[in-house]
Tab-separated table of C-alpha atoms in Angstrom:
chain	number	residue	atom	x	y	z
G	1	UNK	CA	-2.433	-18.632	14.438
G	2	UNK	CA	-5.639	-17.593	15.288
G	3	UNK	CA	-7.162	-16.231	19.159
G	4	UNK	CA	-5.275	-17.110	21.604
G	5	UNK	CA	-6.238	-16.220	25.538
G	6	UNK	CA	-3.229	-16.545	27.887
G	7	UNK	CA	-2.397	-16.283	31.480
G	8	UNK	CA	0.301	-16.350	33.611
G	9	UNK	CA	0.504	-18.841	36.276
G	10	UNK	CA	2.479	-21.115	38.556
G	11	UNK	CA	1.160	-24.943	38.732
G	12	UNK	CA	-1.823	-24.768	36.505
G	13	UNK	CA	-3.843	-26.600	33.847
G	14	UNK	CA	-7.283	-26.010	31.844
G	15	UNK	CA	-11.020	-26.879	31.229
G	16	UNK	CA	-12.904	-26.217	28.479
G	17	UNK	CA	-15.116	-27.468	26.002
G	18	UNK	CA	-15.379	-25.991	22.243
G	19	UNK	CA	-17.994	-26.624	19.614
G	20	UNK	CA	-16.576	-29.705	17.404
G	21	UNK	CA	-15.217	-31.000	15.646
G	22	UNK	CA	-11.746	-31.487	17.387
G	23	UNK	CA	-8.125	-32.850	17.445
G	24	UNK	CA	-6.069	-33.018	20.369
G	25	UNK	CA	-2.560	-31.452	20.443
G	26	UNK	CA	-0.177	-31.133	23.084
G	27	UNK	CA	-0.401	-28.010	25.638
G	28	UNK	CA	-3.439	-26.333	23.494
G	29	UNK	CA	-6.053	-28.132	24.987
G	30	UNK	CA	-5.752	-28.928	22.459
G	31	UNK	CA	-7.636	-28.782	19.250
G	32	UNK	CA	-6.415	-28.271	15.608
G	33	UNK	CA	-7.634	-28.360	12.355
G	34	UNK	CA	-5.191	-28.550	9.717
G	35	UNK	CA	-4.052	-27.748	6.123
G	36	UNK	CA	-4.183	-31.427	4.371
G	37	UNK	CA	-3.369	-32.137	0.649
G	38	UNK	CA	-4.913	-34.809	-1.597
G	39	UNK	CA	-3.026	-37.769	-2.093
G	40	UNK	CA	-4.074	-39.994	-5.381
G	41	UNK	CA	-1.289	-42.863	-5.823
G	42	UNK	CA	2.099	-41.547	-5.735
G	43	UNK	CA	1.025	-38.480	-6.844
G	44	UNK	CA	0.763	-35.896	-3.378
G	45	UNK	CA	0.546	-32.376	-5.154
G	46	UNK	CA	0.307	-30.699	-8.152
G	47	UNK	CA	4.173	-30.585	-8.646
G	48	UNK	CA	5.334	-33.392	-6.515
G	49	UNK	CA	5.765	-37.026	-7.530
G	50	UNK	CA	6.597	-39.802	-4.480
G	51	UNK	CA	9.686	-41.454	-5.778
G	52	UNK	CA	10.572	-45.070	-4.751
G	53	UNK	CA	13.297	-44.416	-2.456
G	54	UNK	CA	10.856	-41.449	-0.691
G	55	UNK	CA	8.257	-44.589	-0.636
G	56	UNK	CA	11.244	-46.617	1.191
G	57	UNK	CA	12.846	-43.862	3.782
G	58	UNK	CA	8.759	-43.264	4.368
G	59	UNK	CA	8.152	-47.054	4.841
G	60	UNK	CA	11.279	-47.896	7.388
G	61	UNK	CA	9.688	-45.096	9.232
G	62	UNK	CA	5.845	-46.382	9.411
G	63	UNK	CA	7.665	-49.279	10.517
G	64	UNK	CA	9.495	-48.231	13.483
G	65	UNK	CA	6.419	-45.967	15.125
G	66	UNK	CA	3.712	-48.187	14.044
G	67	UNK	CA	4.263	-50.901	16.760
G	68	UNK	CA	3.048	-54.528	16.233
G	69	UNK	CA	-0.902	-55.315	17.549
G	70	UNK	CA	-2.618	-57.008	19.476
G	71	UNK	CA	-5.973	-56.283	17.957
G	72	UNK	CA	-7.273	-54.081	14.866
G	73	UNK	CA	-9.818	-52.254	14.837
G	74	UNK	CA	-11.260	-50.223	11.685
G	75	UNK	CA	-12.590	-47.250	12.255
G	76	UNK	CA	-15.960	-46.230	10.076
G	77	UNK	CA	-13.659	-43.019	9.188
G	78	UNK	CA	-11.189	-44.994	7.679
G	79	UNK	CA	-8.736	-44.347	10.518
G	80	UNK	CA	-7.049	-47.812	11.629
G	81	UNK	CA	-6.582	-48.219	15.062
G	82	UNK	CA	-4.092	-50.611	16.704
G	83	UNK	CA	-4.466	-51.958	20.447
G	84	UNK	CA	-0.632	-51.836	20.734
G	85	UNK	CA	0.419	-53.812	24.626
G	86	UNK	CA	0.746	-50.896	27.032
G	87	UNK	CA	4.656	-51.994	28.033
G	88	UNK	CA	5.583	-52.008	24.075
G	89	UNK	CA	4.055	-48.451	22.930
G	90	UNK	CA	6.060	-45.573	21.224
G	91	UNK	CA	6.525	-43.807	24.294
G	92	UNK	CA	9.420	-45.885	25.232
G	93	UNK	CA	11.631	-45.313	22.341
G	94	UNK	CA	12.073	-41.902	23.795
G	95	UNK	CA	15.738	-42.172	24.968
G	96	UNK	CA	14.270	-40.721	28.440
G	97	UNK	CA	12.053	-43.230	28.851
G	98	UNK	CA	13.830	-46.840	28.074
G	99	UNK	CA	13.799	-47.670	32.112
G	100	UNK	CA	10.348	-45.559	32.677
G	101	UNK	CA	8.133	-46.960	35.207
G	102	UNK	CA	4.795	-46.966	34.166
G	103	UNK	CA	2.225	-45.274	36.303
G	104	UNK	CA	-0.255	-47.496	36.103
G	105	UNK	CA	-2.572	-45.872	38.986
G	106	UNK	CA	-4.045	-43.039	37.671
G	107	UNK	CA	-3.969	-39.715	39.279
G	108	UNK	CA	-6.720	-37.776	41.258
G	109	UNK	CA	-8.435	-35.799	39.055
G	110	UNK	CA	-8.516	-31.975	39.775
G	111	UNK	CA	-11.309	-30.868	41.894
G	112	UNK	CA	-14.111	-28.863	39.501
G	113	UNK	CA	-17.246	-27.176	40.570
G	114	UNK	CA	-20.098	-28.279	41.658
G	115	UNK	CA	-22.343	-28.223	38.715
G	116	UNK	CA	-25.747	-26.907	38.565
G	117	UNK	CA	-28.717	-29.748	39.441
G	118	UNK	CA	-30.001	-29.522	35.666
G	119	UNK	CA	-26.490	-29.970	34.573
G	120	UNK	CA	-25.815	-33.498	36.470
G	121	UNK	CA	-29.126	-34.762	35.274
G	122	UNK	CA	-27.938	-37.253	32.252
G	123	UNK	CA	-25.018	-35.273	31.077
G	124	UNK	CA	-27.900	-33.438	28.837
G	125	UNK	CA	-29.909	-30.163	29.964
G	126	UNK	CA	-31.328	-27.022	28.386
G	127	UNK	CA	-29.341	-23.621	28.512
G	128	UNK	CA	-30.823	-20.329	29.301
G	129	UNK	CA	-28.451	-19.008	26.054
G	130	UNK	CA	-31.344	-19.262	23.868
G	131	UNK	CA	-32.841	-22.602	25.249
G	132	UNK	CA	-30.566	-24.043	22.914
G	133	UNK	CA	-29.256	-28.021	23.646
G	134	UNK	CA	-26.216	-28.798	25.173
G	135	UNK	CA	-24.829	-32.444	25.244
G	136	UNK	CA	-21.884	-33.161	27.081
G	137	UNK	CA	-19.729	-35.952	25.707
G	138	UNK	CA	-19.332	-38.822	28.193
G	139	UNK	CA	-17.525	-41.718	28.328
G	140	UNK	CA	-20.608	-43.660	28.034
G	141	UNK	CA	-22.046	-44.283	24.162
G	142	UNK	CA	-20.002	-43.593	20.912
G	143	UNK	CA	-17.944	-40.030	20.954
G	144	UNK	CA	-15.325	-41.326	19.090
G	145	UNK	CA	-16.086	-42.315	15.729
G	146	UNK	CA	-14.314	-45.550	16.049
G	147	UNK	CA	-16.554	-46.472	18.697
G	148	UNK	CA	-19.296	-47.142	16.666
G	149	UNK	CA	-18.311	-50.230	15.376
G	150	UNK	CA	-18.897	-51.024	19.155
G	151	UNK	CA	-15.446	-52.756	19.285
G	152	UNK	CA	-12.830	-52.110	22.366
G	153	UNK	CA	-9.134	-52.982	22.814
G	154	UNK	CA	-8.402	-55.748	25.219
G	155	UNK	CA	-7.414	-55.183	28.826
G	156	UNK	CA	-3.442	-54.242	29.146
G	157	UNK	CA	-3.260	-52.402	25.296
G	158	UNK	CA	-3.447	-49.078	24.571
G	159	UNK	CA	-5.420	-47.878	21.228
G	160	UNK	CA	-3.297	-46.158	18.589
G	161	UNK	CA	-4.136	-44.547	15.671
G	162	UNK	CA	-1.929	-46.256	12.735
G	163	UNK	CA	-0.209	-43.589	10.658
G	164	UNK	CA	-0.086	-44.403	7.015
G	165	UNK	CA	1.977	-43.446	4.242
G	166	UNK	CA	-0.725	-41.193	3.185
G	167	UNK	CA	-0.234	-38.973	6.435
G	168	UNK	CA	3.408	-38.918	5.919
G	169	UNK	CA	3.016	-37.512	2.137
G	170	UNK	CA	0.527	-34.712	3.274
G	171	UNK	CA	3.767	-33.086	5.276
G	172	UNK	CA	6.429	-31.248	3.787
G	173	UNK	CA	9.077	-33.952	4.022
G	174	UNK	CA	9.600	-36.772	6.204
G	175	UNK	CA	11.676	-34.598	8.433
G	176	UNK	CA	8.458	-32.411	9.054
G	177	UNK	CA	6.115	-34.828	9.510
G	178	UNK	CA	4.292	-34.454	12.877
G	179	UNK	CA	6.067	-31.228	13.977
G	180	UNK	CA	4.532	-27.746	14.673
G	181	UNK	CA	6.002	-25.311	12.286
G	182	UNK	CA	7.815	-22.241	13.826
G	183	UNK	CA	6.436	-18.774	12.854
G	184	UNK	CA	10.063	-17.465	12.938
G	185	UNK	CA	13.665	-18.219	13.539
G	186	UNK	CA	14.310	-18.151	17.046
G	187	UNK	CA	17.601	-18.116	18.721
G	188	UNK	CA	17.082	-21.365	21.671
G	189	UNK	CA	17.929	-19.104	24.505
G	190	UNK	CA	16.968	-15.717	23.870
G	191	UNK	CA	13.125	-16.310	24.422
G	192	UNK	CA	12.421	-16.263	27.921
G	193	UNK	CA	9.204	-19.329	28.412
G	194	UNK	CA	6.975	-17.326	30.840
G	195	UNK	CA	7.557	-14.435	28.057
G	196	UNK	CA	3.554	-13.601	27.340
G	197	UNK	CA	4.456	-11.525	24.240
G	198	UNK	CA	6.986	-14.095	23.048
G	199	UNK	CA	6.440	-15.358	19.829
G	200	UNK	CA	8.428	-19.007	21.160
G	201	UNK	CA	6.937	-22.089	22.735
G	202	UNK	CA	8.315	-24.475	25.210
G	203	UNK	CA	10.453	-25.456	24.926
G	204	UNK	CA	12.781	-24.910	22.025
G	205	UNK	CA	10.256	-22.939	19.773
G	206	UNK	CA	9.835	-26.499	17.752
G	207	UNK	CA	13.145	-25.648	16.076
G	208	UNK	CA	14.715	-28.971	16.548
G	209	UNK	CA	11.837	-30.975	19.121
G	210	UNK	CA	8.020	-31.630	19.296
G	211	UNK	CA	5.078	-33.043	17.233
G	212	UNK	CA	1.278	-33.733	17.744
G	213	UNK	CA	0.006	-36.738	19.627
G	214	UNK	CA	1.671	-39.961	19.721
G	215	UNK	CA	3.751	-39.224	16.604
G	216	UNK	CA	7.029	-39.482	18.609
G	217	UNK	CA	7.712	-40.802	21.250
G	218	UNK	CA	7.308	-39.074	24.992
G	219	UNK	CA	3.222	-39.050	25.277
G	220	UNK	CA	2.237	-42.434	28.067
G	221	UNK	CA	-0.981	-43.897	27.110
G	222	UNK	CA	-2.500	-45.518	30.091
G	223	UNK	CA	-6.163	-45.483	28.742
G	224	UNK	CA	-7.958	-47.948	26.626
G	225	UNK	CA	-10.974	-45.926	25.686
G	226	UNK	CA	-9.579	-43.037	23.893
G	227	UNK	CA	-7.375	-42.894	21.114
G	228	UNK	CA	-5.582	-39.650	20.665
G	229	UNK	CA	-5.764	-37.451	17.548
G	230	UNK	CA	-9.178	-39.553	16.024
G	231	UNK	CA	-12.188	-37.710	15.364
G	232	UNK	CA	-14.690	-36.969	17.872
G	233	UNK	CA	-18.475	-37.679	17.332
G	234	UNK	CA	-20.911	-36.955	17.235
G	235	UNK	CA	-20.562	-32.591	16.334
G	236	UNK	CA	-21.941	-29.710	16.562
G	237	UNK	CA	-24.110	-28.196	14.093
G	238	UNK	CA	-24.570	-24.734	13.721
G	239	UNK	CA	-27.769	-23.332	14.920
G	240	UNK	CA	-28.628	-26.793	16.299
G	241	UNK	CA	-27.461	-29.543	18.801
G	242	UNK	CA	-24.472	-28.475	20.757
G	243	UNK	CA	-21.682	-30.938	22.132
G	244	UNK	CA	-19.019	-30.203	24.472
G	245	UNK	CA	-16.205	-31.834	26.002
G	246	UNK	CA	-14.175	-31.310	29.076
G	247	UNK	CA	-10.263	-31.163	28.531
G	248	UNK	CA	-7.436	-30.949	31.731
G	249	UNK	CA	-3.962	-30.803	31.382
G	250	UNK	CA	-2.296	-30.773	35.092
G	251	UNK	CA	0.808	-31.568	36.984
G	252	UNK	CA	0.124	-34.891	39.107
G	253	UNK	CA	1.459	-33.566	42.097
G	254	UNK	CA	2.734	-36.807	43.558
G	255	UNK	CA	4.537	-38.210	40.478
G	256	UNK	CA	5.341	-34.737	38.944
G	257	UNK	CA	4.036	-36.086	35.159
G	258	UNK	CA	1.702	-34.135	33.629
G	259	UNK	CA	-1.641	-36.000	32.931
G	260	UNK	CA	-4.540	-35.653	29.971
G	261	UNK	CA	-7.531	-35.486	31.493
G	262	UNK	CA	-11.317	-36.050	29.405
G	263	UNK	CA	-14.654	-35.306	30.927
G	264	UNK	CA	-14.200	-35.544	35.137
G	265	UNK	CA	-12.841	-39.005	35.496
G	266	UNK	CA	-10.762	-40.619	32.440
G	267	UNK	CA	-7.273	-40.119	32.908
G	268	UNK	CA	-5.983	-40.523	29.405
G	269	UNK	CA	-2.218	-40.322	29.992
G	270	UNK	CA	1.135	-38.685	30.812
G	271	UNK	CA	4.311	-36.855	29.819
G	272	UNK	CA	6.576	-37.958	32.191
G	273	UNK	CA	8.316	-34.881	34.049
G	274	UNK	CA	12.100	-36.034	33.094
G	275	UNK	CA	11.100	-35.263	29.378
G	276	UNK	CA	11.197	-30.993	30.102
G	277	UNK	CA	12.660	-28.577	31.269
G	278	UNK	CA	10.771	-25.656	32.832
G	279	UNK	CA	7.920	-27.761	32.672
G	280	UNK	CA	9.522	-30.386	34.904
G	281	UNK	CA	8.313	-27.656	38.108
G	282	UNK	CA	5.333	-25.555	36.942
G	283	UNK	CA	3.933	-23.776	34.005
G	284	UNK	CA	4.310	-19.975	33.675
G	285	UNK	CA	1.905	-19.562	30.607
G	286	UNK	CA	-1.695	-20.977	29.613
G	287	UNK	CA	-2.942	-20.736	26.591
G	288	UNK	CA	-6.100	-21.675	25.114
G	289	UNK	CA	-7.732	-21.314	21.194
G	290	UNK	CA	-7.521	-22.208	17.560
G	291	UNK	CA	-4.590	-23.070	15.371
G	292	UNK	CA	-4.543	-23.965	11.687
G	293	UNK	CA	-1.507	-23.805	9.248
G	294	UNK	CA	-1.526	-21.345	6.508
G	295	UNK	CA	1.061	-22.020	4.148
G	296	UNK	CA	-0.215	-19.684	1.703
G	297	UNK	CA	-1.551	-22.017	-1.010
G	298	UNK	CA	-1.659	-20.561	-4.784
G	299	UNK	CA	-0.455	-17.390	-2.797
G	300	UNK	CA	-3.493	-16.653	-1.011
G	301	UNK	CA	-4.217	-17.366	2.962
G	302	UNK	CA	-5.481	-20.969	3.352
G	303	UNK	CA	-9.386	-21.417	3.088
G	304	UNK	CA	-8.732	-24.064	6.320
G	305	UNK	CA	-12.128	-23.175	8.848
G	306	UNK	CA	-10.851	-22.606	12.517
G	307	UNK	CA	-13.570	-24.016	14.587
G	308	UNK	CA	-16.967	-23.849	12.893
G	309	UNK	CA	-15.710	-21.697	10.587
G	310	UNK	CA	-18.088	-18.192	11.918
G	311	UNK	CA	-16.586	-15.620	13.297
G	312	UNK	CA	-16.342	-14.982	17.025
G	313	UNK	CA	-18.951	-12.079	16.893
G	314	UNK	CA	-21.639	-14.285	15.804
G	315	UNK	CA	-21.543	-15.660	19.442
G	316	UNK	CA	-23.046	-18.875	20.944
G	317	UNK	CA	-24.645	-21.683	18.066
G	318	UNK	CA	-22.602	-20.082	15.413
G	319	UNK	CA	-19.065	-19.392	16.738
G	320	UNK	CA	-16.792	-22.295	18.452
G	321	UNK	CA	-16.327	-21.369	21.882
G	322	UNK	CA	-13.998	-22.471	25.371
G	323	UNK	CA	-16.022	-22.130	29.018
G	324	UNK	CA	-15.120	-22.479	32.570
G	325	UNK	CA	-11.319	-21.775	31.935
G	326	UNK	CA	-9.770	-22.779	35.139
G	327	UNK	CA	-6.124	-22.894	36.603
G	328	UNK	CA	-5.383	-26.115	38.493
G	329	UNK	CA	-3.074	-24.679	41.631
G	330	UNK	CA	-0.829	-27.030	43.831
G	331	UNK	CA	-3.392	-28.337	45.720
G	332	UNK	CA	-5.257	-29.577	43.036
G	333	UNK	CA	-8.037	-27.184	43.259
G	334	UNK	CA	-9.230	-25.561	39.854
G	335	UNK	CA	-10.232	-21.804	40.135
G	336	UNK	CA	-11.010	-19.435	37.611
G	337	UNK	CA	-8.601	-17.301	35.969
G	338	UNK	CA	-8.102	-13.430	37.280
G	339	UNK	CA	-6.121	-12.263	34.466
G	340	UNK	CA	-6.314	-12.795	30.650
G	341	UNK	CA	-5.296	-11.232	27.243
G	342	UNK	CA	-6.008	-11.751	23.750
G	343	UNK	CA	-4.715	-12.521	20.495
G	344	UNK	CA	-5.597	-12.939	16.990
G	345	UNK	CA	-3.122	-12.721	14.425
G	346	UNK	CA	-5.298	-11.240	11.633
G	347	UNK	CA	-9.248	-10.590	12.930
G	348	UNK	CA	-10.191	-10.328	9.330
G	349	UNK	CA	-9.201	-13.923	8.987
G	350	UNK	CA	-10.020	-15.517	12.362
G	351	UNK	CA	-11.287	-13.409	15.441
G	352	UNK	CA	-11.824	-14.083	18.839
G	353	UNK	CA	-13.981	-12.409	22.088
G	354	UNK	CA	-13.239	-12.954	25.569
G	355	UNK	CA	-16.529	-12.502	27.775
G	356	UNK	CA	-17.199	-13.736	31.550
G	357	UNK	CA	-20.534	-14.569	33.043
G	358	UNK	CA	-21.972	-16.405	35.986
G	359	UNK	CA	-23.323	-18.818	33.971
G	360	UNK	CA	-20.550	-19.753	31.417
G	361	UNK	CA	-17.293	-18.046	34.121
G	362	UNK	CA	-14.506	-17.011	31.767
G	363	UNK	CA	-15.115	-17.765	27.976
G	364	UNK	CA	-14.413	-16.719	24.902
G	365	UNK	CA	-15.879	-17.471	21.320
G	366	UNK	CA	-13.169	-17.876	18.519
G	367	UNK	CA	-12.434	-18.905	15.308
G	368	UNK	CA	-13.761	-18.082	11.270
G	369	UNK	CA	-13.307	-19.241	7.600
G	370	UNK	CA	-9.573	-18.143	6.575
G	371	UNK	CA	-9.328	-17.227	3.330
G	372	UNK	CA	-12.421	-14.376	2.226
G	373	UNK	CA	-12.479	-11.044	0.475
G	374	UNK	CA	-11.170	-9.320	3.608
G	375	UNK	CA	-8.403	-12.197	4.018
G	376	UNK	CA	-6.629	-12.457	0.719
């Protein structure tokens, strides 16, 4: 893994914004680049051939999580995205969730700060860090590459991202596809969750539960807007044009679920609270940063970029970067955190540098390019 800031809390949540591009994943708010293979026919590696009955087990599987739609809509990426009816998405398979109610009116948002009078101006304004430009995705225009076909799903469907057999073939097996790999064995109840030097996750360490997005079922799409784990656009380039995006993960604290929030006013969706266990009260741990998966191709660390792919030393237009952290408390109030730490797993491969300012309040620049002569 690469930096990682944590923080101990009680009720709490995060915003941030990083230089893109980005993919959301649960409880990092959220962004991941991963380690992807090239797929050509059957053929999905060098030494691996898809056989016919992998093609079928793989097939029953699209079948069951890729729920019938509505509407299509083809993304300019290639991505194919289904408005699946909001009662009928793959939420409710979850055994948890076959008599869920469906909060349909979306939480109040957590209070922020009041931003600066050149910030509210059009989303858009000039920073003092080297009079470079900042854009802040909105909601309004195309900052999702399938919005630029300028095609929406239909009022009471959700928009999906169809997984394809193609995805499926990039994982180890079927059985892995979706999941976060463990770094380690872990014995289920000998990590303690609020454990900051832990090396487990809520809430089982992914030994036996949890994947990214809507690849099982649990995650409650209520918006129509935003599809979860697309592409956003447009990004970041370095030395140039800088885009941001505001991310919140908090505990609704009438219904107890625990809501996706984008920019200050779309609700995305939910995990309701029946699906955890610690989690079902309050979090003990943030955590913010990079993540890729290094499985060590050809014996060497993976060349995967975290971020931009720079180093955390080469600082703002270069290096991806979080600002504003903040911990939503009980009262829905976000407020900046008092204590942090660090982590990078190997600084020669990805780094990271935590930094607080009036200007930017906690932050930290992170990420760099894997696999280099310092990183074999």
């Amino acid at each position: 893994m690469g930096g990682l800031l944590k923080r101990k809390r009680r009720s709490s949540s995060s915003s941030s914004v990083v230089l893109l591009p980005l993919f959301w994943a649960f409880f990092l708010a959220i962004f991941l680049e991963r380690l992807v293979g090239v797929v050509s026919g059957l053929e999905y590696s060098k030494d691996k051939q898809a056989s016919s009955l992998t093609l079928e087990r793989i097939q029953k599987h699209l079948d069951k999580i890729n729920k019938p739609a509505v509407m299509t809509i083809e993304s300019p990426d290639g991505d194919i995205i289904d408005c699946i009816d909001k009662w009928k998405q793959p939420a409710f398979d979850h055994p948890l969730l076959k008599n869920h109610k469906l909060q349909l009116v979306p939480p109040e948002m957590p209070k922020v700060r009041r931003m600066k009078e050149e910030e509210v101006k059009g989303d858009k304004h000039i920073s003092s860090r080297k009079n470079e430009e900042r854009v802040v995705i909105s909601g309004r225009g195309a900052w999702q590459v399938w919005h630029q076909n300028r095609t929406r799903c239909p009022e009471g469907t959700v928009p999906i991202r169809r997984t394809t057999v193609d995805d499926v073939l990039r994982a180890q097996s079927l059985y892995d596809f979706g999941k976060k790999q463990p770094r380690m064995a872990l014995a289920r109840h000998t990590v303690s969750p609020d454990d900051v030097n832990a090396t487990g996750h809520e809430a089982d360490g992914y030994q036996s539960t949890g994947c990214y997005n809507t690849l099982c079922p649990g995650f409650v799409q209520v918006d129509k807007e935003i599809v979860v784990g697309t592409a956003i656009a447009p990004v970041s380039t370095i030395s140039g044009k800088l885009y941001e995006s505001n991310i919140f993960i908090w505990k609704d604290p009438k219904t107890e679920n625990w809501w996706l929030g984008y920019e200050n006013n779309n609700a995305v969706g939910y995990w309701p609270s029946n699906l955890f266990t610690h989690l079902a009260a309050n979090a003990t741990l943030v955590e913010w940063g990079g993540e890729v998966l290094n499985t060590k191709p050809n014996g060497a660390h993976t060349s995967t970029q975290m971020g931009s792919g720079r180093f955390a030393q080469e600082g703002n237009g270069k290096a991806s970067y979080f600002r504003n952290l903040g911990l939503v408390d009980s009262n829905n109030d976000i407020n900046p955190p008092q204590s942090t730490s660090t982590r990078a797993d190997n600084s020669n491969c990805y780094s990271i540098n935590l930094l607080n300012n009036n200007d930017w309040g906690t932050h930290f620049f992170y990420g760099g390019p894997g696999f280099n002569p310092n990183c074999p």
